[in-house]
PDB file of C-alpha atoms in Angstrom:
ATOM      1  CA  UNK A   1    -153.434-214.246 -78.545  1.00  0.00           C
ATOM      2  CA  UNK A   2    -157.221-214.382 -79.418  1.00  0.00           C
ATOM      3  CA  UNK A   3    -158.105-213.540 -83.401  1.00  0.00           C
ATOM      4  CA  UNK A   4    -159.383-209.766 -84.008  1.00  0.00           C
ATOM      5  CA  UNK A   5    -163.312-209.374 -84.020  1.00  0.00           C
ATOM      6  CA  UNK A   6    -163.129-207.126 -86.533  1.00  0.00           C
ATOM      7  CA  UNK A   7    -162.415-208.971 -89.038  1.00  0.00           C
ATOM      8  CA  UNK A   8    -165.531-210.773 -88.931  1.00  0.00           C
ATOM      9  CA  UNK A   9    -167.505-210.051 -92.204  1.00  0.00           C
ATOM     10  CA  UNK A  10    -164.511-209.101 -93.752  1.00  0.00           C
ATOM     11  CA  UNK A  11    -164.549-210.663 -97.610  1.00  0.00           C
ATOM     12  CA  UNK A  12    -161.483-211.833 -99.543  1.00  0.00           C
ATOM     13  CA  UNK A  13    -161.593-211.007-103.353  1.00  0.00           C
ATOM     14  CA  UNK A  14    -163.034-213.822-105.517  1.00  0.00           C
ATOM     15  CA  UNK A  15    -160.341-216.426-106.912  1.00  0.00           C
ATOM     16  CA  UNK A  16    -159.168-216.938-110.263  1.00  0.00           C
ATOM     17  CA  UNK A  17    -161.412-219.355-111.835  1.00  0.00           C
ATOM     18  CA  UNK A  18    -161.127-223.171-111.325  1.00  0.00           C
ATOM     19  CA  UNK A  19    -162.158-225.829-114.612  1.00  0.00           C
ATOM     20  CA  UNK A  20    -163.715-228.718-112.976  1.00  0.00           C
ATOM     21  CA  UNK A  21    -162.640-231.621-115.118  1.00  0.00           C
ATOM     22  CA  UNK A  22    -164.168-234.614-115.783  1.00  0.00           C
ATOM     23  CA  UNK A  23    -161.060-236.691-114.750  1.00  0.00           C
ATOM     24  CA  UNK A  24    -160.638-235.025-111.742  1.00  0.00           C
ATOM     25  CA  UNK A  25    -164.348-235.851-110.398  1.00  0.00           C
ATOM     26  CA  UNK A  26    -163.815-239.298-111.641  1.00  0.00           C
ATOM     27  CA  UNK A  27    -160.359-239.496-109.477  1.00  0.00           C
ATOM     28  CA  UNK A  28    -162.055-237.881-106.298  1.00  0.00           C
ATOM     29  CA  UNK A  29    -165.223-240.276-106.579  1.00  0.00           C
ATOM     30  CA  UNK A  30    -162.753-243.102-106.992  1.00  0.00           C
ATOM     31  CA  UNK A  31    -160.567-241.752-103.896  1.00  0.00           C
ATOM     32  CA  UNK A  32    -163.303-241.551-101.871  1.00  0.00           C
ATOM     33  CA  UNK A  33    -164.507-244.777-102.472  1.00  0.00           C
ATOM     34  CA  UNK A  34    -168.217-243.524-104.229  1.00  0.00           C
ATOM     35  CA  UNK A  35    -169.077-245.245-107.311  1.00  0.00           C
ATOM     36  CA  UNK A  36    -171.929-243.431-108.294  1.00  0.00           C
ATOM     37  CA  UNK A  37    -172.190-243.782-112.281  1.00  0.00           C
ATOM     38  CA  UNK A  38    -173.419-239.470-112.531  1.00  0.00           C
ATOM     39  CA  UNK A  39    -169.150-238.745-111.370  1.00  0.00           C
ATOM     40  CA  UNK A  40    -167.842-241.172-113.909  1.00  0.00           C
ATOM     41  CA  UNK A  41    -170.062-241.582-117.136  1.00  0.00           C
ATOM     42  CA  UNK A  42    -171.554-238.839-118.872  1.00  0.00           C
ATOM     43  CA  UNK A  43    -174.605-241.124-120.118  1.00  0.00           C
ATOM     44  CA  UNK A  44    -175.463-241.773-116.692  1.00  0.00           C
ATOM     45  CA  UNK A  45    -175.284-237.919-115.906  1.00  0.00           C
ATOM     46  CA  UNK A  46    -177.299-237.081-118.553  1.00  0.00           C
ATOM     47  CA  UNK A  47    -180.044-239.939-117.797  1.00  0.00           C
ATOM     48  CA  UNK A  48    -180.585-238.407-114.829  1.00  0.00           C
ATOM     49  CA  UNK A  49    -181.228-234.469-116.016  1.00  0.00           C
ATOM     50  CA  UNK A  50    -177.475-233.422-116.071  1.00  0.00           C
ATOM     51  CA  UNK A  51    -175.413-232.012-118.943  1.00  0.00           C
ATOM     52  CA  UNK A  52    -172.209-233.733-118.076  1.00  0.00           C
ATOM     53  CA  UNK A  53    -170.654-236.000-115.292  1.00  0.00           C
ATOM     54  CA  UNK A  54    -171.562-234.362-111.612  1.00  0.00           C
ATOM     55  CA  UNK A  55    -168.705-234.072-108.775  1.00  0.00           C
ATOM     56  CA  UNK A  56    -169.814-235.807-105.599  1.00  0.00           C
ATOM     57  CA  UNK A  57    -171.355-233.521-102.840  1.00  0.00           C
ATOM     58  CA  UNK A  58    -167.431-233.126-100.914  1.00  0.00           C
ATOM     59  CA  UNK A  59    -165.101-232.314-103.810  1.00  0.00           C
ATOM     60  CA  UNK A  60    -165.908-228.194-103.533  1.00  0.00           C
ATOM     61  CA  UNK A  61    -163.836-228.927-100.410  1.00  0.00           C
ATOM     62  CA  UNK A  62    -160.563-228.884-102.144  1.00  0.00           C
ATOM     63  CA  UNK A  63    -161.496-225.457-104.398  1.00  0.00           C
ATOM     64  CA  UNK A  64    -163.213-223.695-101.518  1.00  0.00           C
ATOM     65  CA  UNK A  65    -160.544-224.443 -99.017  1.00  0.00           C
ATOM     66  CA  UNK A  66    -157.861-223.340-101.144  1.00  0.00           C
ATOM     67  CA  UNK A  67    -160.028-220.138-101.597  1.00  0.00           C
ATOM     68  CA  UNK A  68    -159.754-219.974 -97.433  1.00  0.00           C
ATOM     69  CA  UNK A  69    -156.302-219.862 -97.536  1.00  0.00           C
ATOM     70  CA  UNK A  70    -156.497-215.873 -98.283  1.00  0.00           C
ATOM     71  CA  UNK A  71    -158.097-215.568 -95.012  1.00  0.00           C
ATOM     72  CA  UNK A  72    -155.533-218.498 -93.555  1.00  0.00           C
ATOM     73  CA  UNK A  73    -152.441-216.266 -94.981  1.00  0.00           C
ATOM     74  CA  UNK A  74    -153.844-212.505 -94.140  1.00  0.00           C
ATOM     75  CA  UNK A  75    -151.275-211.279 -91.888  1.00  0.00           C
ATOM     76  CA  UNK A  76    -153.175-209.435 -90.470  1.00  0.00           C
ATOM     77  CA  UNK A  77    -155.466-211.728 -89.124  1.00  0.00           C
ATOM     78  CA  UNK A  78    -152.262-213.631 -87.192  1.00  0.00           C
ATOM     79  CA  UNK A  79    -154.080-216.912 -87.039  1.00  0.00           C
ATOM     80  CA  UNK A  80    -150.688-219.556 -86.040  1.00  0.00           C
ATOM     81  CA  UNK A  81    -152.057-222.579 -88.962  1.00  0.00           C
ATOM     82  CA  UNK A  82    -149.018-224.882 -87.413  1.00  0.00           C
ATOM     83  CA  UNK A  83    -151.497-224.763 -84.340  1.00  0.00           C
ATOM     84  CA  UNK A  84    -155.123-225.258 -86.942  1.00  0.00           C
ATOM     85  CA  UNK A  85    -156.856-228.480 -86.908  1.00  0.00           C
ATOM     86  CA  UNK A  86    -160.005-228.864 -89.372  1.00  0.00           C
ATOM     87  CA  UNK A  87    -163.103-228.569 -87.106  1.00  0.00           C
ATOM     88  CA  UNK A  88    -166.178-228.845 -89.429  1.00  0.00           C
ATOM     89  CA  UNK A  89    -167.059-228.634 -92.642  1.00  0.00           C
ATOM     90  CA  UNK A  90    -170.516-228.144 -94.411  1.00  0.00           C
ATOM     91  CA  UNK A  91    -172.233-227.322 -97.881  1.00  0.00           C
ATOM     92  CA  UNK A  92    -175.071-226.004 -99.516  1.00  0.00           C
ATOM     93  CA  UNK A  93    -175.568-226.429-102.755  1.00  0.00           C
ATOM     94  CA  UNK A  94    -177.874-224.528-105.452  1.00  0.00           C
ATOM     95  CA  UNK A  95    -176.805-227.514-108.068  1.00  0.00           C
ATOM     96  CA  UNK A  96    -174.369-230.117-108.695  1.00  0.00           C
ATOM     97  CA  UNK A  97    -170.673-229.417-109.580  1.00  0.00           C
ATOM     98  CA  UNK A  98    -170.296-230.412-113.148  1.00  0.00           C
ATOM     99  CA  UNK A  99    -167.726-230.938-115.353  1.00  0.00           C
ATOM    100  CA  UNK A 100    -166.743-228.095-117.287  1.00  0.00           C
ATOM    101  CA  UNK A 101    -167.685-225.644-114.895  1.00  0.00           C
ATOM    102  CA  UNK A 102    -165.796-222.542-114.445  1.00  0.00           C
ATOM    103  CA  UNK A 103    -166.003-221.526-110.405  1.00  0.00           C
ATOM    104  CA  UNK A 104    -164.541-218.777-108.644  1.00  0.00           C
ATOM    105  CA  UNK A 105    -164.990-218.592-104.939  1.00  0.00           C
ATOM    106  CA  UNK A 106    -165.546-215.828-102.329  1.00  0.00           C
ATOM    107  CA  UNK A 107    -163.935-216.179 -98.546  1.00  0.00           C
ATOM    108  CA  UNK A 108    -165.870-214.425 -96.107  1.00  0.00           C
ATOM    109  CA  UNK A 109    -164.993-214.479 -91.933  1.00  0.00           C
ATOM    110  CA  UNK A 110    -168.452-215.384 -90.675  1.00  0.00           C
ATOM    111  CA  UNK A 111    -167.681-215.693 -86.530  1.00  0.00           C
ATOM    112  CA  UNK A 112    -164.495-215.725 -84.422  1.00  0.00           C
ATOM    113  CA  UNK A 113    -165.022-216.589 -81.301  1.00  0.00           C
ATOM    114  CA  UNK A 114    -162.711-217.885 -78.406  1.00  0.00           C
ATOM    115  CA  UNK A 115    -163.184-221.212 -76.183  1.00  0.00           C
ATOM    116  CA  UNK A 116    -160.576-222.133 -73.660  1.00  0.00           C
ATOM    117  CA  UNK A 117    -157.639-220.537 -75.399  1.00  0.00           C
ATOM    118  CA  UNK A 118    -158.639-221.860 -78.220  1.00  0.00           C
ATOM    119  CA  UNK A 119    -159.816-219.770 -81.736  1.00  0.00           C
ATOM    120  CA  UNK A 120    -162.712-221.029 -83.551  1.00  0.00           C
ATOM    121  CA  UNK A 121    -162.974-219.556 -87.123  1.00  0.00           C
ATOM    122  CA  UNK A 122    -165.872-219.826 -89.524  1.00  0.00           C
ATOM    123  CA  UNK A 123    -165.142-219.166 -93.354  1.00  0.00           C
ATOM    124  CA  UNK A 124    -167.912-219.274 -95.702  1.00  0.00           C
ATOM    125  CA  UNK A 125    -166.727-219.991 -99.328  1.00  0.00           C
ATOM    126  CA  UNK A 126    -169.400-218.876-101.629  1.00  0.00           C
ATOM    127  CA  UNK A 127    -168.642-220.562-105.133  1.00  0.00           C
ATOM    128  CA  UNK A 128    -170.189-219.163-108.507  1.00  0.00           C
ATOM    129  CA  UNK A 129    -170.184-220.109-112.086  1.00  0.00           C
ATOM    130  CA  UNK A 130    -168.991-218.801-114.987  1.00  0.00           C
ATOM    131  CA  UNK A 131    -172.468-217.178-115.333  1.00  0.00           C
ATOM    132  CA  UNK A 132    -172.142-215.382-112.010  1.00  0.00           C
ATOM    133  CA  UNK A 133    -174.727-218.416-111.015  1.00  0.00           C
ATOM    134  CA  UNK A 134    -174.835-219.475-107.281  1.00  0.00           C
ATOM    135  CA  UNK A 135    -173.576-223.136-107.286  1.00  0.00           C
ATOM    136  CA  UNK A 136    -172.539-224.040-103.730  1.00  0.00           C
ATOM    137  CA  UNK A 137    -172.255-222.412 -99.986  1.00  0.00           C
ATOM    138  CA  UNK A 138    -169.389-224.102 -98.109  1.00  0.00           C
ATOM    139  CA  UNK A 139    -168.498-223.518 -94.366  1.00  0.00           C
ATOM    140  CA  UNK A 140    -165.452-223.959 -92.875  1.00  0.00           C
ATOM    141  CA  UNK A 141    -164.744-224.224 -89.275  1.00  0.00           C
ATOM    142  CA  UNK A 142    -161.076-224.049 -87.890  1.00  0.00           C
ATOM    143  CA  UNK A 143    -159.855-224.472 -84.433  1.00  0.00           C
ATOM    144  CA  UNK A 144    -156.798-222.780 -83.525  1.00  0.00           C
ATOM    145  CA  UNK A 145    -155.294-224.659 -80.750  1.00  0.00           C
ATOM    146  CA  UNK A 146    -154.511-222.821 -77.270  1.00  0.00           C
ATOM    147  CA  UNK A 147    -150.639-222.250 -77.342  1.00  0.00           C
ATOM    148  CA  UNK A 148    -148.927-224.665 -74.161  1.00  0.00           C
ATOM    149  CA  UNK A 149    -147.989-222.146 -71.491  1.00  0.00           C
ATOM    150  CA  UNK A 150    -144.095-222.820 -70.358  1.00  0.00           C
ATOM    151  CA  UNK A 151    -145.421-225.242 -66.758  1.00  0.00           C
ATOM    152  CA  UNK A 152    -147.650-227.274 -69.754  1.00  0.00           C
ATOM    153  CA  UNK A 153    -144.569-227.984 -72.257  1.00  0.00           C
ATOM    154  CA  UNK A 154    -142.299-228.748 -68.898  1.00  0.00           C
TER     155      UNK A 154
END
């Protein structure tokens, strides 16, 4: 059954805030294999203009798609996750991440659109500071995938 098109533009109420830690951008940077001295050493940050150890460009993904998961569990939306793969995923940032930073995010349904049984959702995740201060734009993109008909699962 193809998502509702009226939920596009529909926003999701901002999340409780996240505390960006400087451990846990030094653990991501590690995990992702970037060894960038900014995500680990807070001289290095600050030699280059920053107050404090900056997160590497991907690690909003794990705040702002926990944020997506009010849009991912809205019943009323009926989007089947057991049938979601991850189709894109994109930022925009107004400045680094940084440690100590207080974000909240904002979910809102950008498009919905339908492609040979399958549903294509786009969540923007707009992420603020403590300050009310745009930090980061992210955009998600999730594919529903088409549910087998009875002759395809035979």
């Amino acid at each position: 059954m193809a998502l509702d098109q009226s939920f596009v533009g529909r926003s999701y109420p901002p999340t409780d805030p996240y505390e960006v830690g400087r451990e846990k951008i030094r653990e991501f940077a590690e995990a992702v294999g970037d060894t960038n001295p900014a995500y680990a050493d807070t001289k290095a940050a600050k030699a280059l203009g920053h107050p404090d150890v900056i997160a590497p460009p991907t690690f909003v993904f794990a705040i702002t798609f926990k944020a997506a998961g009010q849009v991912i569990e809205d019943p009323q939306l009926g989007l089947d996750y057991s049938r979601v793969v991850h189709g894109d995923q994109k930022f925009a940032y107004t400045r680094p991440v940084r440690a100590g930073d207080r974000l909240t995010v904002t979910s809102t349904i950008e498009a919905i659109k339908s492609m040979a049984g399958n549903d294509i959702l786009d969540i923007r995740g707009e992420v603020h500071d403590e300050a009310g201060e745009h930090v980061v734009t992210a955009w998600t993109k999730l594919v529903a995938r088409a549910a087998e008909t009875a002759a395809e699962g035979a």
